[in-house]
Coordinates of C-alpha atoms and ligand atoms in Angstrom, one line a residue:
M1 CA 1.1 -21.8 -17.3
S2 CA -0.6 -24.4 -15.3
V3 CA 0.7 -26.3 -12.1
Q4 CA 1.5 -29.4 -14.0
Q5 CA 3.4 -27.8 -16.6
T6 CA 6.0 -26.8 -14.1
N7 CA 8.5 -28.8 -12.5
T8 CA 8.0 -30.8 -9.1
E9 CA 10.5 -32.3 -6.9
A10 CA 10.7 -35.4 -8.7
G11 CA 11.9 -33.7 -11.9
E12 CA 14.8 -31.5 -13.2
I13 CA 14.8 -28.1 -11.5
R14 CA 13.8 -25.5 -14.1
Q15 CA 16.5 -22.8 -14.5
L16 CA 15.2 -18.9 -14.5
D17 CA 16.9 -15.8 -15.1
A18 CA 14.5 -14.7 -12.5
V19 CA 11.6 -15.5 -10.1
V20 CA 9.3 -12.5 -9.5
I21 CA 6.7 -13.2 -6.4
G22 CA 3.6 -11.2 -6.7
A23 CA 1.3 -10.3 -10.0
G24 CA -0.1 -6.8 -8.6
F25 CA 1.2 -3.5 -10.4
A26 CA 4.7 -4.3 -9.2
G27 CA 5.1 -8.0 -10.4
L28 CA 3.0 -6.9 -13.6
R29 CA 5.6 -4.2 -14.4
A30 CA 8.6 -6.2 -13.4
L31 CA 7.7 -9.4 -15.8
Y32 CA 7.2 -7.1 -18.5
K33 CA 10.4 -5.2 -18.0
L34 CA 12.5 -8.0 -17.7
R35 CA 11.0 -10.6 -19.9
D36 CA 10.2 -8.3 -23.0
E37 CA 12.6 -5.4 -22.7
M38 CA 15.5 -7.5 -21.5
G39 CA 14.7 -10.9 -22.8
M40 CA 15.2 -12.7 -19.4
D41 CA 13.4 -15.9 -18.8
V42 CA 10.8 -14.8 -16.0
Q43 CA 8.4 -17.0 -13.8
V44 CA 5.8 -15.1 -11.7
Y45 CA 4.3 -16.8 -8.8
E46 CA 0.9 -15.2 -7.4
T47 CA -1.0 -16.3 -4.6
G48 CA -4.5 -15.5 -5.7
D49 CA -6.3 -17.2 -8.5
G50 CA -6.3 -13.7 -10.7
V51 CA -3.6 -10.9 -11.2
G52 CA -4.2 -7.3 -9.6
G53 CA -2.4 -8.0 -5.9
T54 CA -4.1 -5.6 -3.8
W55 CA -6.6 -4.6 -6.6
F56 CA -7.5 -8.4 -6.6
W57 CA -8.0 -9.4 -2.8
N58 CA -9.4 -5.8 -1.8
R59 CA -13.0 -6.4 -3.2
Y60 CA -14.9 -5.1 -0.1
P61 CA -17.6 -2.8 -0.3
G62 CA -16.8 0.7 -1.2
A63 CA -13.3 -0.2 -1.9
R64 CA -11.9 2.5 -4.5
C65 CA -8.3 4.3 -5.0
D66 CA -7.6 7.1 -3.0
S67 CA -5.3 8.4 -5.6
E68 CA -6.8 9.8 -8.9
S69 CA -7.1 7.2 -11.9
Y70 CA -5.0 9.1 -14.4
Y71 CA -1.8 9.0 -12.4
Y72 CA -2.5 5.8 -10.3
C73 CA -1.9 3.8 -13.2
F74 CA 1.3 2.5 -15.5
S75 CA 3.2 5.6 -17.1
F76 CA 5.5 3.0 -19.2
D77 CA 3.6 2.5 -22.2
E78 CA 1.8 5.4 -24.0
D79 CA -0.3 3.0 -26.1
L80 CA -1.6 1.6 -22.9
A81 CA -2.6 5.2 -21.4
Q82 CA -3.9 6.2 -24.6
E83 CA -6.3 3.4 -25.1
W84 CA -7.6 2.7 -21.3
E85 CA -10.6 5.2 -20.5
W86 CA -10.7 5.9 -16.9
S87 CA -14.5 6.4 -15.7
G88 CA -13.7 9.0 -13.1
K89 CA -11.5 10.4 -10.7
Y90 CA -11.4 7.6 -7.9
P91 CA -12.2 4.2 -9.5
E92 CA -14.0 1.6 -7.8
Q93 CA -12.0 -1.7 -7.1
P94 CA -13.6 -3.6 -10.3
E95 CA -12.5 -1.2 -12.4
I96 CA -8.8 -1.2 -11.2
E97 CA -8.7 -4.8 -11.4
R98 CA -10.2 -4.9 -15.3
Y99 CA -7.3 -2.3 -15.8
L100 CA -4.4 -4.6 -14.4
N101 CA -6.2 -7.5 -16.4
H102 CA -6.2 -5.7 -19.3
A103 CA -2.4 -4.9 -19.0
A104 CA -1.7 -8.7 -18.4
D105 CA -3.3 -9.3 -21.6
R106 CA -2.4 -6.8 -23.6
F107 CA 1.5 -7.9 -23.0
D108 CA 0.7 -11.2 -23.2
M109 CA 1.9 -11.7 -19.5
R110 CA -0.5 -14.4 -18.5
R111 CA 1.6 -17.3 -19.9
D112 CA 4.4 -16.1 -17.2
I113 CA 2.3 -16.2 -14.5
Q114 CA 1.4 -18.9 -12.3
L115 CA -2.0 -18.3 -10.2
S116 CA -3.0 -20.3 -7.3
T117 CA 0.5 -20.5 -6.0
R118 CA 2.4 -19.3 -3.0
V119 CA 6.0 -19.2 -2.6
T120 CA 6.8 -20.6 0.6
S121 CA 10.5 -20.6 0.6
A122 CA 13.5 -19.2 -1.5
H123 CA 17.1 -20.2 -0.1
F124 CA 20.2 -18.6 -1.5
D125 CA 22.9 -21.2 -3.2
D126 CA 26.1 -19.6 -2.4
A127 CA 28.2 -21.5 -4.6
A128 CA 26.0 -21.2 -7.8
N129 CA 24.7 -17.4 -6.7
R130 CA 21.2 -18.4 -7.7
W131 CA 18.1 -18.7 -5.5
E132 CA 15.9 -21.8 -5.0
I133 CA 12.5 -21.0 -4.9
R134 CA 9.8 -23.7 -3.3
T135 CA 5.9 -23.3 -3.9
E136 CA 3.4 -24.5 -1.8
H137 CA 2.6 -27.4 -4.8
G138 CA 6.0 -28.5 -4.1
E139 CA 7.6 -27.3 -7.1
R140 CA 11.3 -25.9 -7.0
V141 CA 12.8 -23.5 -9.3
S142 CA 16.5 -22.2 -9.4
A143 CA 16.5 -18.4 -10.5
H144 CA 19.4 -16.0 -10.8
Y145 CA 17.7 -13.0 -9.6
L146 CA 14.9 -13.0 -6.8
I147 CA 12.4 -10.1 -7.1
T148 CA 9.8 -9.5 -4.4
A149 CA 6.6 -7.7 -5.7
V150 CA 4.7 -8.8 -2.6
G151 CA 3.0 -5.5 -1.7
C152 CA 3.6 -3.4 1.2
L153 CA -0.1 -3.8 2.4
S154 CA -0.9 -7.4 1.8
A155 CA -0.4 -9.7 4.9
A156 CA -3.8 -9.1 6.5
N157 CA -3.8 -8.6 10.3
V158 CA -7.0 -10.4 11.7
P159 CA -6.5 -9.7 15.2
D160 CA -5.9 -12.5 18.0
I161 CA -9.4 -11.6 20.1
P162 CA -10.5 -14.4 22.4
G163 CA -13.2 -16.5 21.0
R164 CA -12.5 -15.2 17.2
D165 CA -13.1 -18.6 15.9
S166 CA -16.2 -19.1 18.0
F167 CA -18.3 -16.9 16.2
Q168 CA -21.5 -18.7 14.6
G169 CA -22.1 -15.6 12.1
E170 CA -20.4 -14.8 8.6
S171 CA -16.8 -13.1 9.4
Y172 CA -14.5 -11.4 6.6
H173 CA -11.4 -9.7 6.7
T174 CA -11.9 -6.7 4.1
S175 CA -8.7 -8.0 2.1
A176 CA -10.4 -11.6 1.7
W177 CA -13.6 -10.7 0.5
P178 CA -15.6 -13.4 -1.1
R179 CA -15.8 -12.5 -5.2
E180 CA -19.3 -13.1 -5.1
G181 CA -19.7 -10.3 -2.4
V182 CA -21.6 -10.5 0.9
D183 CA -25.6 -9.7 1.0
F184 CA -26.0 -7.5 3.9
T185 CA -29.8 -7.4 3.7
G186 CA -31.7 -7.6 6.8
K187 CA -28.5 -8.3 9.1
R188 CA -26.8 -6.9 11.9
V189 CA -23.1 -6.1 10.9
G190 CA -20.3 -5.3 13.1
L191 CA -17.3 -3.6 11.8
I192 CA -13.9 -3.4 13.5
G193 CA -11.2 -1.0 12.4
T194 CA -11.6 2.7 11.2
G195 CA -8.7 3.2 9.2
S196 CA -8.9 3.8 5.2
T197 CA -10.8 0.7 4.7
G198 CA -13.4 1.1 7.5
I199 CA -14.0 4.1 6.5
Q200 CA -14.7 3.4 3.0
A201 CA -16.8 0.3 3.9
T202 CA -18.9 2.1 6.6
P203 CA -21.3 4.1 4.4
V204 CA -21.8 1.3 1.6
I205 CA -22.4 -1.3 4.6
A206 CA -24.6 1.1 6.4
A207 CA -26.7 1.5 3.3
E208 CA -27.6 -2.0 2.6
A209 CA -27.7 -3.3 6.5
D210 CA -30.4 -3.4 8.8
H211 CA -28.1 -2.3 11.4
L212 CA -24.3 -1.5 11.3
T213 CA -22.4 -1.0 14.5
V214 CA -18.5 0.5 14.0
F215 CA -16.3 -0.5 16.5
Q216 CA -13.7 2.3 16.8
R217 CA -10.4 2.3 18.8
T218 CA -8.8 5.5 17.2
P219 CA -10.9 7.7 15.4
N220 CA -8.9 9.1 12.4
F221 CA -9.1 12.0 9.9
T222 CA -10.6 11.8 6.5
V223 CA -11.5 14.4 4.3
P224 CA -14.1 14.0 1.3
A225 CA -12.8 12.5 -1.8
R226 CA -15.4 14.1 -4.0
H227 CA -15.5 11.4 -6.5
A228 CA -16.4 12.9 -10.2
A229 CA -17.3 10.8 -13.2
F230 CA -14.8 12.4 -16.0
L231 CA -16.6 13.9 -18.9
A232 CA -15.4 13.2 -22.5
E233 CA -13.3 16.7 -22.3
D234 CA -11.5 15.6 -19.1
Q235 CA -10.5 12.3 -21.1
A236 CA -9.4 14.1 -24.0
R237 CA -7.4 16.7 -21.6
I238 CA -5.5 14.0 -19.8
K239 CA -4.6 12.1 -22.7
K240 CA -3.3 14.9 -24.7
N241 CA -1.3 15.7 -21.2
Y242 CA -0.1 12.5 -20.5
P243 CA 3.4 12.8 -21.0
A244 CA 3.7 16.0 -18.6
I245 CA 1.3 14.5 -16.0
F246 CA 3.6 11.4 -15.9
A247 CA 7.0 13.5 -15.6
R248 CA 5.6 15.6 -12.6
T249 CA 4.8 12.4 -10.6
R250 CA 8.2 11.2 -11.1
E251 CA 9.2 14.5 -9.8
S252 CA 7.0 15.6 -6.9
P253 CA 7.3 14.2 -3.5
A254 CA 4.4 12.1 -3.4
G255 CA 4.3 11.0 -6.9
F256 CA 1.1 13.3 -7.6
P257 CA 1.4 15.3 -10.7
Y258 CA 1.3 18.4 -8.5
F259 CA 3.7 20.0 -6.2
P260 CA 3.5 20.8 -2.4
I261 CA 2.5 24.6 -2.0
E262 CA 5.3 26.8 -0.8
R263 CA 3.3 28.6 1.9
E264 CA 3.7 28.2 5.7
T265 CA 0.5 28.4 8.0
M266 CA 1.6 31.2 10.1
S267 CA 2.8 33.3 7.2
V268 CA -1.0 34.1 6.3
S269 CA -3.9 35.4 8.6
A270 CA -6.4 33.4 10.2
E271 CA -9.2 34.1 7.8
E272 CA -7.0 33.4 4.7
R273 CA -5.9 30.3 6.4
Q274 CA -9.5 29.5 6.9
E275 CA -10.3 30.2 3.1
V276 CA -7.7 28.0 1.8
L277 CA -8.7 24.8 4.1
E278 CA -12.3 25.6 3.1
G279 CA -11.2 25.3 -0.2
L280 CA -9.2 22.1 -0.1
W281 CA -12.3 20.7 1.8
E282 CA -14.4 21.6 -0.9
E283 CA -12.1 20.3 -3.7
G284 CA -11.3 16.9 -1.8
G285 CA -8.7 14.5 -1.9
F286 CA -5.3 14.3 -0.9
K287 CA -4.9 18.0 -1.7
F288 CA -5.9 18.7 1.7
M289 CA -2.4 17.4 3.0
W290 CA 0.0 18.9 0.0
G291 CA -2.1 21.9 -1.4
G292 CA -2.6 24.4 1.4
F293 CA 0.4 24.8 3.5
S294 CA 4.0 23.4 3.4
D295 CA 4.5 22.7 7.2
L296 CA 1.8 20.5 7.9
L297 CA 3.5 17.4 8.6
I298 CA 6.5 19.2 10.4
N299 CA 5.3 21.8 12.8
P300 CA 2.7 21.0 15.2
I301 CA 1.2 24.3 15.4
A302 CA 0.5 24.1 11.7
N303 CA -0.7 20.6 12.0
E304 CA -2.9 21.4 15.1
I305 CA -4.8 24.2 13.0
A306 CA -5.5 21.8 10.3
S307 CA -6.7 18.8 12.7
E308 CA -8.9 21.2 14.6
F309 CA -10.5 22.5 11.0
I310 CA -11.4 18.8 10.4
R311 CA -12.5 18.4 14.1
N312 CA -15.2 21.3 13.3
K313 CA -16.1 19.8 10.2
I314 CA -17.0 16.7 11.9
R315 CA -18.8 18.3 14.8
G316 CA -21.0 20.2 12.0
I317 CA -21.6 17.3 9.9
V318 CA -22.7 14.5 12.9
K319 CA -25.9 15.6 14.7
D320 CA -25.5 14.0 17.8
P321 CA -22.6 15.9 19.8
E322 CA -21.3 12.9 21.8
T323 CA -20.8 10.6 18.5
A324 CA -19.1 13.8 16.8
E325 CA -16.7 13.7 19.8
L326 CA -16.3 10.4 19.5
L327 CA -15.0 10.8 16.1
C328 CA -13.0 13.5 16.6
P329 CA -9.0 12.4 16.6
T330 CA -7.3 13.8 19.6
D331 CA -4.3 11.4 20.1
H332 CA -2.3 12.0 16.8
P333 CA -1.4 14.9 14.4
Y334 CA -3.4 14.6 11.3
G335 CA -1.2 12.9 8.5
S336 CA 0.8 11.3 11.1
K337 CA -1.3 8.1 10.0
R338 CA -1.8 7.6 6.4
P339 CA -5.1 9.8 6.1
P340 CA -8.1 8.2 4.5
I341 CA -10.1 10.0 2.3
D342 CA -14.1 9.3 2.1
T343 CA -17.4 9.5 0.4
D344 CA -20.1 10.3 2.9
Y345 CA -18.0 9.0 6.3
Y346 CA -19.2 11.2 8.9
V347 CA -22.5 11.9 7.7
T348 CA -23.4 8.2 7.7
F349 CA -23.2 8.6 11.6
N350 CA -26.4 10.6 11.2
R351 CA -28.5 7.4 9.9
D352 CA -30.6 5.8 12.5
N353 CA -29.0 2.3 11.5
V354 CA -25.5 3.0 12.6
K355 CA -23.8 3.3 16.2
L356 CA -20.6 4.1 16.8
V357 CA -19.0 2.2 19.9
D358 CA -15.8 3.6 21.2
I359 CA -13.5 0.2 22.0
R360 CA -10.7 2.7 23.4
N361 CA -12.4 2.9 26.7
A362 CA -14.5 0.0 26.8
P363 CA -12.4 -2.5 24.7
I364 CA -13.6 -5.7 23.0
E365 CA -13.4 -8.5 25.8
A366 CA -14.3 -11.6 23.6
I367 CA -15.8 -12.6 20.2
T368 CA -18.6 -14.8 21.2
G369 CA -20.8 -17.3 19.3
T370 CA -23.6 -14.8 18.8
G371 CA -21.3 -11.5 18.4
L372 CA -19.1 -9.6 20.6
R373 CA -18.6 -8.5 23.9
T374 CA -16.9 -5.4 25.1
K375 CA -16.3 -4.4 28.6
N376 CA -19.6 -2.7 29.0
A377 CA -22.0 -4.2 26.4
E378 CA -23.0 -7.5 24.7
Y379 CA -23.6 -7.2 20.7
D380 CA -25.7 -9.4 18.8
L381 CA -24.6 -9.6 15.2
D382 CA -25.1 -11.7 12.0
I383 CA -22.0 -10.8 10.1
L384 CA -18.5 -9.4 11.6
V385 CA -16.3 -7.5 9.4
F386 CA -12.4 -7.1 10.2
A387 CA -11.0 -3.8 8.7
T388 CA -8.2 -4.0 11.0
G389 CA -5.2 -3.4 8.3
F390 CA -2.1 -5.2 7.6
D391 CA 0.9 -6.5 8.9
A392 CA 2.5 -3.7 6.6
M393 CA 6.0 -3.5 5.0
T394 CA 7.4 -6.4 6.0
G395 CA 4.5 -9.2 6.8
S396 CA 4.3 -10.5 3.2
L397 CA 8.1 -11.0 2.9
L398 CA 8.4 -12.7 6.2
K399 CA 5.7 -15.0 5.5
I400 CA 8.2 -16.7 2.9
D401 CA 11.2 -18.5 4.5
I402 CA 14.0 -16.3 3.0
Q403 CA 17.3 -17.4 3.7
G404 CA 20.5 -15.7 2.1
A405 CA 24.0 -16.1 2.1
G406 CA 25.1 -18.8 4.7
G407 CA 21.6 -19.7 5.1
R408 CA 21.1 -16.4 7.3
R409 CA 17.2 -15.8 7.6
L410 CA 15.6 -12.8 6.8
A411 CA 13.4 -13.1 10.1
D412 CA 16.6 -13.2 12.2
V413 CA 18.3 -10.2 10.2
W414 CA 14.7 -8.3 10.6
A415 CA 13.9 -9.1 14.3
E416 CA 14.6 -5.7 15.5
G417 CA 13.0 -3.8 12.3
P418 CA 13.5 -4.1 8.5
R419 CA 17.3 -3.6 7.6
T420 CA 17.8 -2.5 4.0
Y421 CA 19.8 -0.6 1.6
L422 CA 17.9 2.1 -0.1
G423 CA 14.7 -0.6 0.3
L424 CA 16.1 -2.3 -2.8
Q425 CA 18.5 -5.0 -1.3
V426 CA 19.5 -6.4 2.2
S427 CA 22.9 -7.2 3.0
G428 CA 23.6 -10.6 3.4
F429 CA 20.6 -11.5 0.5
P430 CA 22.3 -11.3 -2.8
N431 CA 21.0 -11.1 -6.1
L432 CA 17.6 -10.5 -4.0
F433 CA 15.6 -7.2 -4.8
T434 CA 12.5 -6.0 -2.9
I435 CA 10.4 -3.6 -4.9
T436 CA 9.0 -0.8 -2.6
G437 CA 10.7 -2.5 0.1
P438 CA 10.9 -0.9 3.8
G439 CA 13.5 1.6 3.8
S440 CA 12.2 3.3 0.4
P441 CA 9.4 6.0 0.0
S442 CA 7.0 3.0 -1.2
V443 CA 3.2 3.8 0.9
L444 CA 4.4 7.7 1.0
V445 CA 4.4 7.8 -2.7
N446 CA 1.5 6.7 -5.2
M447 CA 2.6 3.6 -5.2
P448 CA 2.6 2.8 -9.5
V449 CA 5.1 5.5 -9.5
A450 CA 7.5 4.4 -6.5
I451 CA 7.0 0.7 -8.2
E452 CA 8.0 2.0 -11.5
H453 CA 11.0 3.5 -10.3
H454 CA 12.2 0.5 -8.5
V455 CA 11.6 -1.7 -11.2
D456 CA 13.7 0.5 -13.9
W457 CA 16.5 1.1 -11.1
I458 CA 16.9 -2.9 -10.6
A459 CA 16.3 -3.3 -14.3
D460 CA 19.4 -1.2 -14.9
C461 CA 21.5 -2.9 -12.0
I462 CA 20.9 -6.2 -13.8
E463 CA 22.0 -4.4 -17.3
H464 CA 24.9 -3.2 -15.5
M465 CA 25.7 -6.7 -14.1
R466 CA 25.4 -8.3 -17.8
A467 CA 27.7 -5.5 -19.2
Q468 CA 30.4 -5.9 -16.4
G469 CA 29.9 -10.0 -16.7
K470 CA 29.0 -10.1 -13.1
T471 CA 26.5 -12.4 -11.6
R472 CA 26.1 -11.6 -7.7
V473 CA 25.1 -8.2 -6.3
E474 CA 24.8 -7.5 -2.8
A475 CA 24.5 -4.3 -0.5
T476 CA 27.2 -4.0 1.8
E477 CA 26.7 -3.9 5.6
D478 CA 28.3 -0.3 5.7
A479 CA 26.2 1.1 3.2
Q480 CA 23.1 -0.6 4.8
E481 CA 23.7 0.5 8.3
A482 CA 24.1 4.0 7.1
W483 CA 20.9 3.8 5.0
V484 CA 19.2 2.7 8.2
E485 CA 20.4 5.5 10.1
H486 CA 19.3 7.9 7.4
V487 CA 16.0 6.9 7.2
A488 CA 15.6 7.0 11.1
E489 CA 16.9 10.4 11.2
V490 CA 14.7 11.6 8.1
S491 CA 11.7 10.2 10.0
K492 CA 12.7 12.5 13.0
E493 CA 11.9 15.6 11.3
S494 CA 8.1 14.7 10.2
L495 CA 5.1 13.8 12.6
M496 CA 4.7 10.3 11.3
G497 CA 6.5 8.8 14.4
K498 CA 4.2 10.6 16.5
A499 CA 1.0 8.1 15.8
N500 CA 0.6 4.5 16.6
S501 CA 0.0 3.5 13.0
W502 CA 1.2 0.6 10.7
Y503 CA 3.8 3.0 9.4
V504 CA 5.7 2.2 12.4
G505 CA 4.6 -1.3 13.2
A506 CA 2.3 -0.2 16.0
N507 CA -0.7 -2.2 15.2
I508 CA 0.7 -5.6 15.4
P509 CA 1.5 -6.6 18.9
G510 CA 5.1 -7.4 19.4
K511 CA 6.4 -5.6 16.0
P512 CA 9.4 -3.6 16.6
R513 CA 8.6 0.0 16.4
V514 CA 10.5 1.4 13.5
V515 CA 9.2 4.1 10.9
M516 CA 9.6 1.8 7.9
P517 CA 8.9 4.0 4.9
Y518 CA 11.3 6.5 3.7
A519 CA 10.0 10.0 4.5
G520 CA 12.7 12.2 2.7
G521 CA 10.1 12.5 -0.5
Q522 CA 10.6 10.8 -3.9
P523 CA 12.7 13.7 -5.7
L524 CA 15.5 13.2 -2.7
Y525 CA 15.1 9.7 -2.9
R526 CA 15.9 9.4 -6.6
E527 CA 18.6 11.6 -6.5
R528 CA 20.4 9.1 -4.0
C529 CA 19.7 6.3 -6.0
E530 CA 21.1 8.3 -9.2
A531 CA 24.0 9.2 -7.1
V532 CA 24.9 5.7 -6.1
V533 CA 24.7 4.6 -9.7
K534 CA 26.9 7.5 -10.8
A535 CA 29.2 6.6 -8.0
D536 CA 29.6 2.9 -9.6
Y537 CA 27.0 1.5 -7.5
E538 CA 28.3 2.6 -4.1
G539 CA 27.5 0.6 -1.3
F540 CA 27.1 -2.4 -3.4
E541 CA 29.3 -5.5 -4.0
F542 CA 29.5 -6.9 -7.4
R543 CA 31.0 -10.3 -7.8
A544 CA 31.7 -12.4 -11.0
Ligands
LIG601 P1 -5.3 0.1 9.3 O1 -5.1 1.7 8.6 O2 -4.5 -0.1 9.9 O3 -6.8 0.3 10.1 C1 -7.1 -0.6 11.0 C2 -8.0 -0.2 11.7 O4 -8.5 -1.3 12.6 C3 -7.5 0.8 12.8 O5 -8.6 1.7 13.0 C4 -7.2 -0.1 14.2 O6 -7.2 0.7 15.1 C5 -8.3 -1.2 13.9 N1 -7.6 -2.3 14.8 C6 -6.6 -3.0 14.3 N2 -6.4 -4.0 15.7 C7 -7.5 -3.8 16.1 C8 -7.8 -4.5 17.4 N3 -7.1 -5.6 18.0 N4 -8.9 -4.1 18.0 C9 -9.7 -3.1 17.7 N5 -9.4 -2.5 16.5 C10 -8.3 -2.7 15.7 O7 -5.7 -0.7 8.2 P2 -6.5 -0.5 6.7 O8 -8.2 0.7 7.1 O9 -7.2 -1.5 5.9 O10 -5.9 0.5 5.8 C11 -4.2 0.1 5.4 C12 -3.7 1.0 4.5 O11 -4.4 0.6 3.0 C13 -4.2 2.2 4.4 O12 -3.5 3.0 5.3 C14 -4.0 2.7 2.7 O13 -2.3 2.9 2.9 C15 -4.4 1.5 2.2 N6 -5.7 1.8 1.9 C16 -5.5 2.3 0.6 C17 -7.1 2.6 0.0 C18 -7.3 3.2 -1.0 O14 -6.3 3.7 -1.9 N7 -8.0 3.4 -1.7 C19 -7.9 2.0 0.7 C20 -8.1 1.1 1.8 C21 -6.7 0.9 2.5 P3 -6.1 1.6 16.0 O15 -6.4 2.9 14.6 O16 -6.6 1.7 17.2 O17 -5.1 0.7 15.7

């Protein structure tokens, strides 16, 4: 739908059943569910000029998925699963973007998605039990339900380094990468950030650029992805097994089609431990976290064994001992930050044209016209890449002026950290549903699996309201309070709170430190959501 076809402030306000914000995995799934499966009148607004969400924006060099393709996808339509051919284990960004575009076309979604349109505000009208939504183009629509599908990692964090805007060369944040790409040939490139993004981008930029300087504040543990193309027999096996694969993704703690092994680190000999870890390193991927020992994320001693194993790998790969030690994380346990997986990250530091610079001990003081200055050196650069992450989980929601019942602003209600019931609703914000909102497992689960669960739950809730003749649903303050406490309690059992990560908001200056995702695992969370429904939507208040 073009902008011209929608209503403007001068015209009548268009009445919709639901507005969905975002056209990534979550928005697309929500649109199909509500419109095609439930017959609702739905409008999706998307800031980008294409669909795909994360996979539209993050087109930086080396961007590829960390979860395997055949389960990092929609499971709701068997025909879609059967017709789509994934090229290999860890597809690159263009392939996932193509997949999401294919889904948008296949289900005729585009007619209800307005691209290039940022939602600027959403205010709840208490009397009408409806949301009034405004866009950057001045459009105004009214919707019974507001569904946010804004992504957990979509508000870019571009650090406010002195002189940032004075740089005369090209500079990019990895999540706002130009469609036409960036030519690094013959260029001196500086890259700030060594999270999953920086770790993916480093080897690819290094291979193209004249010189790459990686500015590292905190070293990160990464294990090899071991990407491999699928053979015809892999495709056939996957397609035959899709129902079982998808069923397992819904039952396992992290939404993968395999279950964590029931074996504690200390239950086996040192030799056997080494063998298991070697096997996992060779196999590659996230299995390193789940497939070896069950206590990696809860037992500090077990964690240290795995952490030291990775450090020794770094020391073995990186030839310059000083660089190797700089790359060894020592300030946080493995897995307490979201672990990256990589293709040739550590070995890239053996290249003559790559330099690792420690900005922990000699911080960046300023960005200059010609490059960057740290406490003890100047670096001349042609291109500066910010792989500096996101204002995660709350950033994109709080960019929108969301006001609930009685004009309460979400930004005020969340001033001390996000508060939700089940990560699905916020007390005081009736008829607003937050797909993979803070307080739900979200980022700790394979995202499409978490998203599909939320969309189904929301749809069932709306169906329930229709059946009961209700027009307003809202989480109670008490239920929310208890859930927030439960999320905090559960997080204490994991090592997650131990690192300064985006999980806890530590990457954004001034952001309250709260473990935002629910760390109890997907099965427990799903059980909880089902129990709530069975208990007649306990903790939710419905009104006619
Ligand atoms: P990130 O994990 O938050 O890493 C940001 C990096 O930038 C960190 O090394 C951080 O250092 C550094 N940084 C931030 N502000 C800085 C500053 N002011 N000065 C110097 N350094 C600064 O962000 P990300 O790498 O974009 O990844 C975010 C998440 O996106 C991942 O954890 C993952 O969930 C997702 N992701 C997924 C994939 C995939 O599936 N393929 C790929 C990429 C990203 P500190 O650690 O010291 O804060």
